[in-house]
Each structure stands twice: as structure tokens, then as C-alpha cells.
Tab-separated table of C-alpha atoms in Angstrom:
chain	number	residue	atom	x	y	z
A	1	MET	CA	-12.469	-37.892	37.709
A	2	GLN	CA	-9.328	-39.926	38.074
A	3	GLU	CA	-7.645	-37.050	39.852
A	4	ASP	CA	-10.629	-36.546	42.128
A	5	ASN	CA	-10.557	-40.175	43.051
A	6	LYS	CA	-7.062	-39.730	44.457
A	7	GLN	CA	-8.266	-37.340	47.139
A	8	THR	CA	-7.141	-38.136	50.632
A	9	SER	CA	-9.856	-40.046	52.434
A	10	PRO	CA	-10.338	-40.119	56.222
A	11	VAL	CA	-8.203	-43.244	56.276
A	12	SER	CA	-5.244	-43.573	53.929
A	13	PRO	CA	-6.277	-45.880	51.100
A	14	ALA	CA	-4.570	-49.195	50.674
A	15	PRO	CA	-2.339	-49.191	47.552
A	16	MET	CA	-4.197	-52.009	45.837
A	17	THR	CA	-5.684	-51.863	42.386
A	18	VAL	CA	-8.533	-53.597	40.653
A	19	ASP	CA	-8.696	-53.403	36.880
A	20	PHE	CA	-12.452	-53.648	36.628
A	21	ASP	CA	-14.879	-53.004	33.794
A	22	PRO	CA	-18.539	-53.349	34.905
A	23	ASP	CA	-19.450	-54.716	31.483
A	24	GLN	CA	-17.237	-57.735	32.119
A	25	ILE	CA	-19.535	-58.953	34.913
A	26	PRO	CA	-22.749	-60.631	33.697
A	27	ASP	CA	-26.024	-60.235	35.541
A	28	SER	CA	-26.420	-62.936	38.190
A	29	PRO	CA	-29.296	-65.411	37.734
A	30	THR	CA	-32.436	-64.933	39.796
A	31	SER	CA	-34.254	-67.998	38.481
A	32	GLY	CA	-33.600	-71.218	36.627
A	33	GLY	CA	-31.672	-74.375	37.362
A	34	TYR	CA	-28.306	-72.836	38.211
A	35	TYR	CA	-29.932	-70.278	40.511
A	36	TRP	CA	-31.505	-73.070	42.558
A	37	PHE	CA	-28.234	-74.983	42.566
A	38	ILE	CA	-26.580	-71.884	44.060
A	39	ILE	CA	-29.293	-71.634	46.711
A	40	ILE	CA	-29.031	-75.312	47.638
A	41	TYR	CA	-25.237	-75.205	47.770
A	42	LEU	CA	-25.260	-72.051	49.926
A	43	VAL	CA	-27.733	-73.727	52.260
A	44	LEU	CA	-25.399	-76.712	52.590
A	45	LEU	CA	-22.381	-74.463	53.211
A	46	SER	CA	-24.225	-72.435	55.813
A	47	ALA	CA	-25.552	-75.516	57.582
A	48	PHE	CA	-22.131	-77.157	57.506
A	49	GLY	CA	-20.524	-74.440	59.620
A	50	SER	CA	-23.166	-74.849	62.290
A	51	PHE	CA	-23.273	-78.646	62.202
A	52	VAL	CA	-19.567	-78.717	63.035
A	53	ASN	CA	-20.315	-77.480	66.545
A	54	ASP	CA	-23.908	-78.386	67.165
A	55	MET	CA	-24.326	-81.902	65.881
A	56	TYR	CA	-22.400	-83.442	68.777
A	57	ILE	CA	-24.051	-81.300	71.475
A	58	PRO	CA	-26.394	-84.128	72.598
A	59	THR	CA	-23.363	-86.258	73.408
A	60	LEU	CA	-21.688	-83.773	75.776
A	61	PRO	CA	-22.897	-85.474	78.973
A	62	VAL	CA	-21.808	-88.864	77.598
A	63	MET	CA	-18.428	-87.473	76.530
A	64	CYS	CA	-17.847	-86.045	80.002
A	65	LYS	CA	-18.097	-89.588	81.352
A	66	ALA	CA	-16.120	-91.150	78.476
A	67	PHE	CA	-13.178	-88.762	78.922
A	68	ASN	CA	-13.652	-88.431	82.700
A	69	CYS	CA	-13.662	-84.618	82.592
A	70	SER	CA	-15.766	-81.731	83.936
A	71	VAL	CA	-18.662	-80.096	82.081
A	72	SER	CA	-16.715	-76.881	81.518
A	73	THR	CA	-13.685	-78.794	80.132
A	74	CYS	CA	-15.873	-80.794	77.788
A	75	GLN	CA	-17.487	-77.594	76.522
A	76	LEU	CA	-14.020	-76.369	75.511
A	77	GLY	CA	-14.530	-78.576	72.467
A	78	LEU	CA	-17.257	-76.130	71.433
A	79	THR	CA	-15.082	-73.152	72.288
A	80	PHE	CA	-12.080	-74.369	70.289
A	81	GLY	CA	-14.330	-75.212	67.384
A	82	MET	CA	-15.534	-71.608	67.430
A	83	ILE	CA	-11.973	-70.298	67.751
A	84	GLY	CA	-11.104	-72.235	64.611
A	85	LEU	CA	-14.200	-70.935	62.844
A	86	GLY	CA	-13.321	-67.361	63.769
A	87	LEU	CA	-9.598	-67.414	62.991
A	88	GLY	CA	-10.085	-69.433	59.822
A	89	GLN	CA	-12.474	-66.852	58.421
A	90	MET	CA	-10.027	-64.027	59.161
A	91	LEU	CA	-7.358	-65.816	57.101
A	92	PHE	CA	-9.549	-67.185	54.330
A	93	GLY	CA	-11.228	-63.804	53.701
A	94	PRO	CA	-8.154	-62.042	52.254
A	95	PHE	CA	-7.047	-65.243	50.510
A	96	SER	CA	-10.395	-65.510	48.738
A	97	ASP	CA	-10.339	-61.841	47.678
A	98	ARG	CA	-6.953	-62.469	46.061
A	99	TRP	CA	-7.320	-65.981	44.589
A	100	GLY	CA	-11.079	-66.406	44.256
A	101	ARG	CA	-13.736	-68.272	46.224
A	102	LYS	CA	-13.449	-71.804	44.853
A	103	PRO	CA	-9.780	-72.483	45.720
A	104	ILE	CA	-10.539	-71.528	49.323
A	105	LEU	CA	-13.555	-73.834	49.314
A	106	TYR	CA	-11.443	-76.807	48.222
A	107	VAL	CA	-8.703	-76.160	50.795
A	108	ALA	CA	-11.178	-75.625	53.632
A	109	MET	CA	-13.110	-78.825	52.991
A	110	VAL	CA	-9.920	-80.910	52.839
A	111	VAL	CA	-8.685	-79.428	56.139
A	112	PHE	CA	-12.001	-80.183	57.802
A	113	ALA	CA	-12.084	-83.740	56.481
A	114	ILE	CA	-8.667	-84.366	58.064
A	115	GLY	CA	-9.780	-82.908	61.411
A	116	ALA	CA	-13.022	-84.914	61.488
A	117	PHE	CA	-11.280	-88.169	60.577
A	118	CYS	CA	-8.587	-87.744	63.246
A	119	SER	CA	-11.014	-86.701	66.003
A	120	VAL	CA	-12.672	-90.119	65.794
A	121	TRP	CA	-9.482	-91.693	67.165
A	122	SER	CA	-8.911	-89.222	70.026
A	123	LYS	CA	-7.578	-90.902	73.186
A	124	SER	CA	-8.080	-87.942	75.559
A	125	ILE	CA	-10.280	-84.874	75.854
A	126	TRP	CA	-7.318	-82.578	75.044
A	127	GLU	CA	-6.464	-84.476	71.884
A	128	PHE	CA	-10.113	-84.212	70.896
A	129	ILE	CA	-10.122	-80.454	71.631
A	130	TRP	CA	-7.082	-79.997	69.361
A	131	TRP	CA	-8.822	-81.702	66.438
A	132	ARG	CA	-11.901	-79.588	67.132
A	133	LEU	CA	-9.741	-76.536	66.473
A	134	VAL	CA	-8.663	-78.031	63.131
A	135	GLN	CA	-12.277	-78.834	62.269
A	136	GLY	CA	-13.362	-75.286	63.047
A	137	PHE	CA	-10.573	-73.872	60.898
A	138	GLY	CA	-11.624	-75.996	57.945
A	139	ALA	CA	-15.347	-75.403	58.389
A	140	SER	CA	-14.811	-71.640	58.468
A	141	GLY	CA	-14.127	-71.540	54.741
A	142	GLY	CA	-17.504	-72.904	53.791
A	143	TYR	CA	-19.278	-70.928	56.489
A	144	PHE	CA	-18.077	-67.498	55.398
A	145	LEU	CA	-18.395	-68.306	51.690
A	146	ALA	CA	-22.122	-68.841	52.268
A	147	ARG	CA	-22.294	-65.086	52.966
A	148	THR	CA	-19.577	-63.926	50.568
A	149	ILE	CA	-20.820	-65.552	47.365
A	150	PRO	CA	-24.284	-63.891	47.552
A	151	ALA	CA	-22.639	-60.493	48.142
A	152	ASP	CA	-20.478	-61.105	45.036
A	153	MET	CA	-23.546	-61.766	42.929
A	154	TYR	CA	-26.463	-59.728	44.271
A	155	ARG	CA	-27.491	-56.497	45.929
A	156	GLY	CA	-30.662	-54.867	47.208
A	157	GLN	CA	-33.798	-56.977	47.417
A	158	ALA	CA	-32.200	-59.972	45.684
A	159	LEU	CA	-29.395	-59.975	48.275
A	160	ALA	CA	-31.932	-59.656	51.097
A	161	LYS	CA	-33.861	-62.698	49.882
A	162	VAL	CA	-30.740	-64.849	49.621
A	163	MET	CA	-29.464	-63.612	52.989
A	164	ALA	CA	-32.839	-64.327	54.562
A	165	LEU	CA	-32.538	-67.938	53.472
A	166	VAL	CA	-28.933	-68.155	54.647
A	167	GLY	CA	-29.955	-66.436	57.873
A	168	ALA	CA	-32.729	-68.955	58.401
A	169	ILE	CA	-30.246	-71.811	57.994
A	170	ASN	CA	-27.752	-70.053	60.292
A	171	GLY	CA	-30.461	-70.132	62.946
A	172	PHE	CA	-32.049	-73.423	61.934
A	173	ALA	CA	-28.864	-75.486	61.838
A	174	PRO	CA	-27.703	-74.846	65.439
A	175	ALA	CA	-31.072	-76.062	66.663
A	176	SER	CA	-31.706	-78.862	64.158
A	177	ALA	CA	-28.212	-80.374	64.138
A	178	PRO	CA	-28.734	-81.948	67.580
A	179	VAL	CA	-31.732	-83.844	66.176
A	180	LEU	CA	-29.524	-85.746	63.769
A	181	GLY	CA	-26.784	-85.911	66.399
A	182	GLY	CA	-29.197	-87.434	68.891
A	183	PHE	CA	-30.277	-90.142	66.446
A	184	VAL	CA	-26.720	-90.942	65.360
A	185	SER	CA	-25.234	-91.039	68.867
A	186	HIS	CA	-28.143	-93.156	70.109
A	187	ALA	CA	-27.530	-95.651	67.301
A	188	ILE	CA	-23.736	-95.806	66.949
A	189	GLY	CA	-22.198	-93.546	69.619
A	190	TRP	CA	-20.636	-90.105	69.603
A	191	ARG	CA	-17.791	-91.052	67.246
A	192	GLY	CA	-20.343	-91.810	64.533
A	193	ILE	CA	-21.237	-88.110	64.458
A	194	PHE	CA	-17.776	-87.241	63.185
A	195	TRP	CA	-18.008	-89.883	60.498
A	196	ILE	CA	-21.192	-88.117	59.351
A	197	LEU	CA	-19.426	-84.752	59.348
A	198	PHE	CA	-16.536	-86.259	57.416
A	199	GLY	CA	-19.018	-87.473	54.796
A	200	PHE	CA	-20.675	-84.029	54.685
A	201	SER	CA	-17.360	-82.393	53.771
A	202	ILE	CA	-16.740	-84.970	51.046
A	203	LEU	CA	-20.211	-84.261	49.598
A	204	LEU	CA	-19.441	-80.536	49.417
A	205	LEU	CA	-16.156	-81.309	47.679
A	206	LEU	CA	-17.902	-83.488	45.095
A	207	LEU	CA	-20.483	-80.781	44.324
A	208	ALA	CA	-17.976	-77.911	44.229
A	209	PRO	CA	-16.878	-78.320	40.558
A	210	ALA	CA	-20.422	-77.428	39.435
A	211	LEU	CA	-20.231	-74.100	41.302
A	212	LYS	CA	-19.047	-71.208	39.134
A	213	GLU	CA	-16.452	-68.801	40.476
A	214	SER	CA	-18.322	-65.731	41.806
A	215	LEU	CA	-15.275	-63.436	41.918
A	216	PRO	CA	-13.779	-63.023	38.402
A	217	LYS	CA	-10.089	-62.199	38.066
A	218	PRO	CA	-10.652	-58.516	37.140
A	219	ARG	CA	-12.240	-57.956	40.559
A	220	ARG	CA	-9.583	-59.663	42.670
A	221	VAL	CA	-7.140	-57.781	44.871
A	222	GLN	CA	-3.824	-57.014	43.170
A	223	GLY	CA	-0.491	-55.909	44.585
A	224	HIS	CA	1.469	-57.016	47.647
A	225	PHE	CA	-0.302	-59.833	49.479
A	226	GLY	CA	-0.175	-58.161	52.893
A	227	ILE	CA	-2.296	-55.312	51.571
A	228	ALA	CA	-5.359	-57.546	51.541
A	229	PHE	CA	-5.352	-57.779	55.341
A	230	LYS	CA	-5.478	-53.986	55.663
A	231	ASN	CA	-9.108	-54.048	54.622
A	232	TYR	CA	-9.930	-55.289	58.119
A	233	ILE	CA	-8.743	-51.948	59.494
A	234	TYR	CA	-11.016	-50.046	57.141
A	235	LEU	CA	-13.974	-52.282	57.917
A	236	VAL	CA	-13.468	-51.934	61.669
A	237	LYS	CA	-13.542	-48.155	61.217
A	238	ASN	CA	-16.786	-48.378	59.251
A	239	LYS	CA	-19.331	-47.697	62.007
A	240	ARG	CA	-22.294	-49.020	60.045
A	241	PHE	CA	-20.656	-52.329	59.295
A	242	MET	CA	-19.449	-52.793	62.865
A	243	VAL	CA	-22.826	-52.003	64.432
A	244	HIS	CA	-24.553	-54.608	62.254
A	245	SER	CA	-21.762	-57.129	62.851
A	246	LEU	CA	-21.846	-56.708	66.620
A	247	LEU	CA	-25.618	-57.143	66.533
A	248	LYS	CA	-25.116	-60.453	64.699
A	249	GLY	CA	-22.356	-61.444	67.117
A	250	ALA	CA	-24.487	-60.868	70.207
A	251	ALA	CA	-27.364	-62.867	68.687
A	252	LEU	CA	-25.009	-65.717	67.803
A	253	GLY	CA	-23.618	-65.611	71.342
A	254	LEU	CA	-27.136	-65.984	72.721
A	255	ILE	CA	-27.929	-68.932	70.466
A	256	PHE	CA	-24.690	-70.649	71.526
A	257	ALA	CA	-25.495	-70.036	75.181
A	258	TYR	CA	-28.798	-71.787	74.535
A	259	VAL	CA	-27.434	-74.758	72.594
A	260	SER	CA	-24.471	-75.245	74.963
A	261	ALA	CA	-26.632	-75.336	78.083
A	262	ALA	CA	-29.642	-77.187	76.672
A	263	PRO	CA	-28.203	-80.744	76.730
A	264	PHE	CA	-27.299	-80.460	80.409
A	265	ILE	CA	-30.617	-78.833	81.323
A	266	ILE	CA	-32.817	-81.217	79.339
A	267	GLN	CA	-30.787	-84.431	79.752
A	268	SER	CA	-28.980	-84.112	83.076
A	269	HIS	CA	-31.467	-81.955	84.993
A	270	TYR	CA	-34.786	-83.121	83.533
A	271	HIS	CA	-33.553	-86.650	82.689
A	272	TYR	CA	-34.550	-86.884	79.027
A	273	SER	CA	-32.591	-89.113	76.621
A	274	GLN	CA	-30.291	-87.957	73.818
A	275	LEU	CA	-32.959	-88.846	71.290
A	276	GLN	CA	-35.665	-86.915	73.129
A	277	PHE	CA	-33.318	-83.968	73.485
A	278	GLY	CA	-32.789	-83.956	69.726
A	279	LEU	CA	-36.554	-83.853	69.179
A	280	PHE	CA	-36.869	-80.846	71.487
A	281	MET	CA	-34.191	-79.007	69.526
A	282	GLY	CA	-35.632	-79.959	66.167
A	283	PHE	CA	-39.033	-78.592	67.146
A	284	ASN	CA	-37.410	-75.330	68.244
A	285	ALA	CA	-35.618	-75.078	64.891
A	286	ILE	CA	-38.947	-74.478	63.164
A	287	PHE	CA	-39.378	-71.227	65.072
A	288	ILE	CA	-35.923	-69.843	64.366
A	289	ALA	CA	-36.519	-70.390	60.643
A	290	LEU	CA	-39.934	-68.718	60.903
A	291	GLY	CA	-38.382	-65.731	62.666
A	292	ALA	CA	-35.718	-65.336	59.990
A	293	THR	CA	-38.395	-65.260	57.292
A	294	PHE	CA	-40.807	-63.062	59.262
A	295	ALA	CA	-38.164	-60.317	59.471
A	296	LEU	CA	-38.650	-59.638	55.747
A	297	THR	CA	-42.160	-58.319	56.424
A	298	PHE	CA	-40.698	-55.229	58.132
A	299	LYS	CA	-40.064	-52.139	56.008
A	300	PRO	CA	-37.514	-50.827	56.591
A	301	LEU	CA	-35.838	-54.057	57.618
A	302	LYS	CA	-34.057	-52.504	60.603
A	303	LYS	CA	-37.368	-52.213	62.461
A	304	ALA	CA	-37.269	-55.975	62.927
A	305	ALA	CA	-34.063	-55.610	64.961
A	306	VAL	CA	-35.632	-53.173	67.436
A	307	TYR	CA	-38.814	-55.162	68.000
A	308	SER	CA	-36.950	-58.454	68.360
A	309	GLY	CA	-34.341	-56.832	70.615
A	310	TRP	CA	-36.969	-55.735	73.131
A	311	GLY	CA	-38.682	-59.089	72.799
A	312	ILE	CA	-35.473	-60.988	73.555
A	313	LEU	CA	-34.785	-58.898	76.673
A	314	PHE	CA	-38.285	-59.449	78.064
A	315	LEU	CA	-38.203	-63.159	77.261
A	316	THR	CA	-34.737	-63.883	78.680
A	317	VAL	CA	-35.635	-62.101	81.925
A	318	GLY	CA	-38.811	-64.176	82.162
A	319	GLN	CA	-36.961	-67.393	81.417
A	320	GLY	CA	-34.223	-66.469	83.888
A	321	ILE	CA	-36.734	-66.071	86.693
A	322	CYS	CA	-38.217	-69.450	85.822
A	323	LEU	CA	-34.796	-71.135	85.723
A	324	PHE	CA	-34.253	-69.956	89.303
A	325	LEU	CA	-37.743	-70.643	90.651
A	326	VAL	CA	-39.807	-72.902	88.368
A	327	HIS	CA	-38.400	-76.358	87.602
A	328	SER	CA	-40.466	-77.451	84.617
A	329	VAL	CA	-39.081	-78.481	81.259
A	330	TRP	CA	-42.272	-77.281	79.557
A	331	VAL	CA	-41.971	-73.797	81.008
A	332	TYR	CA	-38.304	-73.736	79.949
A	333	GLU	CA	-39.280	-74.902	76.460
A	334	ALA	CA	-42.071	-72.312	76.088
A	335	TRP	CA	-39.662	-69.440	76.760
A	336	ASN	CA	-37.079	-70.975	74.390
A	337	ILE	CA	-39.506	-71.044	71.455
A	338	CYS	CA	-40.216	-67.324	71.722
A	339	ILE	CA	-36.569	-66.349	72.254
A	340	ILE	CA	-35.452	-68.401	69.275
A	341	PHE	CA	-38.087	-66.834	67.012
A	342	CYS	CA	-36.723	-63.369	67.826
A	343	ILE	CA	-33.121	-64.492	67.289
A	344	GLY	CA	-34.093	-65.670	63.820
A	345	MET	CA	-35.264	-62.132	63.031
A	346	ILE	CA	-31.949	-60.713	64.223
A	347	PHE	CA	-30.000	-63.100	61.964
A	348	THR	CA	-31.786	-61.910	58.811
A	349	VAL	CA	-31.420	-58.220	59.670
A	350	SER	CA	-27.783	-58.321	60.745
A	351	ASN	CA	-26.522	-60.573	57.940
A	352	THR	CA	-28.228	-58.483	55.247
A	353	LEU	CA	-27.192	-55.079	56.602
A	354	ALA	CA	-23.608	-56.043	57.409
A	355	MET	CA	-22.918	-57.655	54.038
A	356	ASN	CA	-24.575	-54.793	52.165
A	357	GLU	CA	-22.269	-52.341	53.945
A	358	GLY	CA	-19.184	-54.497	53.411
A	359	ARG	CA	-19.933	-55.853	49.951
A	360	LEU	CA	-17.140	-53.871	48.245
A	361	TYR	CA	-14.774	-56.066	50.270
A	362	ALA	CA	-17.086	-59.052	50.529
A	363	GLY	CA	-14.534	-61.704	51.491
A	364	ASP	CA	-13.019	-59.622	54.275
A	365	ALA	CA	-16.426	-58.370	55.438
A	366	SER	CA	-17.862	-61.881	55.646
A	367	ALA	CA	-14.777	-63.130	57.484
A	368	LEU	CA	-14.880	-60.317	60.043
A	369	LEU	CA	-18.641	-60.774	60.510
A	370	GLY	CA	-18.115	-64.460	61.241
A	371	PHE	CA	-15.146	-63.842	63.526
A	372	ILE	CA	-17.102	-61.399	65.666
A	373	GLY	CA	-19.950	-63.880	65.973
A	374	TYR	CA	-17.689	-66.664	67.146
A	375	VAL	CA	-15.978	-64.426	69.691
A	376	PHE	CA	-19.368	-63.928	71.328
A	377	GLY	CA	-20.195	-67.611	70.941
A	378	GLY	CA	-16.831	-68.785	72.235
A	379	ILE	CA	-17.328	-66.810	75.431
A	380	ALA	CA	-20.864	-68.082	76.007
A	381	SER	CA	-20.226	-71.831	75.707
A	382	PRO	CA	-17.965	-72.412	78.743
A	383	VAL	CA	-19.626	-69.683	80.859
A	384	VAL	CA	-23.021	-71.423	80.912
A	385	GLY	CA	-21.312	-74.536	82.308
A	386	LEU	CA	-19.943	-72.816	85.413
A	387	ASN	CA	-21.368	-73.927	88.762
A	388	ASN	CA	-25.158	-74.333	88.548
A	389	VAL	CA	-26.004	-74.629	84.829
A	390	LEU	CA	-29.539	-73.290	85.298
A	391	HIS	CA	-28.401	-70.140	87.080
A	392	SER	CA	-25.367	-69.397	84.922
A	393	THR	CA	-27.474	-69.861	81.773
A	394	ALA	CA	-30.116	-67.434	83.043
A	395	ILE	CA	-27.553	-64.729	83.809
A	396	THR	CA	-25.600	-65.219	80.577
A	397	GLN	CA	-28.714	-64.969	78.400
A	398	VAL	CA	-29.893	-61.736	80.034
A	399	VAL	CA	-26.470	-60.158	79.527
A	400	TYR	CA	-26.472	-61.090	75.835
A	401	ALA	CA	-30.040	-59.792	75.494
A	402	LEU	CA	-28.954	-56.386	76.805
A	403	VAL	CA	-26.098	-56.278	74.268
A	404	ILE	CA	-28.494	-57.221	71.452
A	405	LEU	CA	-30.890	-54.439	72.434
A	406	LEU	CA	-28.054	-51.897	72.525
A	407	PHE	CA	-26.899	-52.648	68.982
A	408	ALA	CA	-30.477	-52.965	67.710
A	409	HIS	CA	-31.099	-49.364	68.752
A	410	MET	CA	-27.779	-48.271	67.251
A	411	THR	CA	-28.934	-49.882	64.001
A	412	LYS	CA	-32.179	-47.924	64.234
A	413	VAL	CA	-30.491	-44.504	64.392
A	414	ILE	CA	-28.116	-45.137	61.486
A	415	PRO	CA	-29.380	-43.004	58.560
A	416	ALA	CA	-30.780	-44.634	55.438
A	417	GLU	CA	-27.970	-46.331	53.550
A	418	LEU	CA	-26.809	-45.710	50.004
A	419	VAL	CA	-26.073	-48.401	47.476
A	420	PRO	CA	-22.352	-48.958	48.170
A	421	THR	CA	-19.941	-47.593	45.574
A	422	PHE	CA	-16.247	-46.821	45.722
A	423	GLN	CA	-17.051	-43.117	46.227
A	424	SER	CA	-19.298	-43.713	49.238
A	425	ALA	CA	-16.698	-46.143	50.590
A	426	GLY	CA	-14.114	-43.374	50.520
A	427	ARG	CA	-16.439	-41.076	52.385
A	428	ALA	CA	-16.860	-43.789	55.044
A	429	GLY	CA	-13.108	-44.101	55.498
A	430	LEU	CA	-12.599	-47.104	53.221
A	431	PRO	CA	-9.983	-47.196	50.449
A	432	GLN	CA	-10.999	-45.748	47.077
A	433	TYR	CA	-10.250	-47.765	43.960
A	434	PRO	CA	-9.315	-46.256	40.589
A	435	LYS	CA	-12.571	-47.764	39.282
A	436	PRO	CA	-15.656	-48.880	41.213
A	437	LEU	CA	-15.454	-52.349	42.702
A	438	ALA	CA	-18.978	-53.580	41.942
A	439	SER	CA	-20.548	-57.003	41.735
A	440	THR	CA	-23.209	-56.206	39.141
A	441	LYS	CA	-23.804	-53.574	36.474
A	442	ALA	CA	-26.295	-51.880	38.782
A	443	ASP	CA	-23.470	-50.953	41.148
A	444	SER	CA	-21.529	-48.845	38.635
A	445	PRO	CA	-21.208	-45.173	39.676
A	446	THR	CA	-24.014	-42.889	38.682
A	447	ALA	CA	-21.628	-40.398	37.111
A	448	THR	CA	-19.499	-41.408	34.159
A	449	GLU	CA	-15.786	-40.795	34.107
A	450	GLY	CA	-14.950	-37.188	33.433
A	451	SER	CA	-18.502	-35.943	33.990
A	452	ALA	CA	-18.482	-35.437	37.762
A	453	THR	CA	-16.200	-35.256	40.740
A	454	THR	CA	-16.131	-37.784	43.507
A	455	GLU	CA	-18.377	-35.549	45.601
A	456	ASP	CA	-20.892	-35.271	42.758
A	457	ALA	CA	-20.939	-39.025	42.202
A	458	ALA	CA	-21.445	-39.728	45.873
A	459	ALA	CA	-24.185	-37.137	46.082
A	460	THR	CA	-26.083	-38.674	43.182
A	461	THR	CA	-25.841	-42.252	44.446
A	462	THR	CA	-29.425	-43.460	44.684
A	463	PRO	CA	-30.752	-44.581	48.066
A	464	LEU	CA	-32.324	-48.001	48.123
A	465	SER	CA	-36.055	-47.835	47.543
A	466	SER	CA	-38.227	-47.517	50.627
A	467	ASN	CA	-40.178	-50.489	49.330
A	468	SER	CA	-37.088	-52.649	49.181
A	469	SER	CA	-36.375	-55.017	52.009
A	470	THR	CA	-32.863	-53.618	52.292
A	471	SER	CA	-33.713	-49.938	52.702
A	472	ASN	CA	-32.749	-50.672	56.202
A	473	ALA	CA	-29.565	-49.239	57.600
């Protein structure tokens, strides 16, 4: 079998090795105290990445006046935060696959703490934007680890459940963060928000020692360091992974279009206070969390993407017409609730499917998934601030809805997925390892060494059960 494994794959394999014995990896906990600690910590990590951008959204109109700048310039703080989140994940992904998850967590939180502390003392909008880039870079480590650690530890239905929770927070946090931001800025001003974020990063650092390393040394990338970055090429050429990732990216772009425009629509146009704006957003957050959970009722899971994709298109068109013709905050809010519910469904589907496809290279897959999302989000934030905010928001949301629907239907036609193994990875154009790179015993190849060829092993890989919430690609 060793000779068969050296066959030439569609893409030349990267010359990296992993000395891995499946018996060295214990089963991951699915209950008990440590399991719930993992869940809570992942929730905090996931929320942290979103809070970095969204907690200060209620203060954007105030900051425009404080720094004497335009709306679009002020929104560059959001854009640069997302640039940092995207680029940071692309760098931290290969680092974490080589050195483990916890060292990256420590470095990322320290970098963010420095950026948050320094942004408090910004004298100009451009100085502030620079420190936003640093904050985004630091926050990216925690954000992508919230997806990577579950993929290290779980697969199948267990992975879907954890990803559903992380997906709910990914949708909940962008909407709920302004609630806290509205209260804080109302009480102590916009700079107080960054003191809160600084404290958040310190809390994550203090809790980190209790988190066990999810990537043991036998599973880490070996060889020349530059090899680790080549996995991005293989992942980009994996159609399944890219379809699911682009679906997530378009949904994240739509949610950022919403949260970037909302403070100017609700506060500047409809004349509500920062505190009232935060309450609007907090109420909406309930529906994005409900949507993320509701997606699990679909079997196969990918059906949720198609239904929500059509729903988002219909709803954004309806809201767009109202933004042009009907000037009522309650009409605007009614459309938002429904759109956000559907976006929550997309988050659960796309996160689960993408990480299941990329789990053999979990750090790189999570980083690329996050980067794609923040490319979409980085484009949306300044665009909705151009000219008339109501009109530009309406157009931007419809465009993102069309992209979501496109990738939702591409997800639908992808054939039922197999449990990822190193053989199936080779068939998809990804590098083949001398031994299977698996995160649990259940991922070991179905054929033992010497008993079957690579083709035989791939042919006997068992599809995920139709009753499982991840029989979905």
C-alpha cells in the first residue's frame, strides 16, 4: 500500500510527512466538564473575532464627528479590521499546523491586546485605522481557532453540533456586540469600548492554560516551513471546499453590509440613540441564532442552504424596494429579522461543510475560510456608505443575495461526500500522506496497510449516514 500511496495525484503532493499512528489520538470528549469548557471557550473565541469589528459600530456617527471625517473614511476602520482578520488567518493557519494551536492563541491575544490599548490613544482617524489593522491581525488567531479546534477533535454529527453552536455565535455576535457597545459608549464614550476589548483578550489569555492542545505533535506538519503554505493551493483547487467557503463568504459579506449600514440608518436617518440602536441589534441577534440552530433540522444539511438562499433573495429585494420608497424603521426592522434568520442557516451549513471537506488540513482550511469571508465583508463595509446610505445598502444586499443563491445551488449539486481520508484527498487533488492524517480513530482508512490499494481504500470509504446532520455535501 505504501507504493500505491505514492501514485501521482492530479496535483503534485507537497513533500511533507506526518508520522501518525491513529492509536495515539484519544477519542475526544462529548460530555463532561472538559467538554463544556471546550464549548464555552470556543464560544468566547468565536465571539471575540466578531466583537473586534462590531462592538464599536454604534459609535461610528460619533467618531465621524470626533475625527472630522466622512462616513466612508470612518468605515475604513471596519475594512482594515477585516483585512487584519483575513491576512492574520492566512499566516496563523500554517503556523498552527506546524507548531500547534495553543502557541498561536497566545501570540494572537498578545498582539490584539497591544492594538486595542494603543487605539485608545489615537489622535487621528488614520492612526486609529492603523491600530484597527493590528487588532484584526491579533483577533484572527482566536477567530479561526474556533473553527480549527473542533475539526481537530470531531467529525460527522459531533462536528456538526459544535459547528452549529460556533455558527450561531458567528451570526449572533455581529448583531449582539452593538448592544454592549451602545451601553458602553453611552456611559463612557467610544474609547471605553476598546478598554472592554482589551479586557476580553486578557480573559482569553488567562483561560488558555486550561485548554488542552488539540493537535498533537505526531499530526503536525514536518519538513521545510514553506511547504505548509502550499496547502492553500490544494485547498483552492478542491471544488467542494471552495464552493462551501464562498457560500460562507457571501453570507458574511451580507451580514457586514447590514451591520455597517444599520447605525447610520437607525441613528442618523431615523434619529434613534446609540443605546436604542444597540437594543434593535440585540433583538435581531435572537433570530440569527435561531436560524443557525434551525438549519440542523434539514436532512441532508445542504437543503438548508437552498431554502435560505431563495429566502434571502426574496427578502433583500423586498427590503430594497422599501428602502427606496417606504421610510419606516419598523418596516426596515421587519425585513431585517427575516434576512438575519436565513443568514444564520447559511452560517451553520457553510461552516460545517467547509471544515468537513478541509479537516485533513484544518488549520489552513479554517484560515482560508475566514480569509474569504473577510474579503466579502471588507468590500461591503465601505460600499454601503457611498452616497445615499439607504440606496447603496439596498443595492449591495441584493447583489450579495444573488451570490449566496448561486453558491447555495452549487452546494446542492455536489454529490454526497465521503468521510475525508488521505486517499480521498488524493483523488480530490490534495497531497497524499504516507499515513492517513486523521483527527480521531474513526477516520483511519477502511483498508489496512498491505490489504488494499489506494483505489480500493477510497472505494470502500463509508459515506456519512443519511440520518447524520453532515450527510450534506
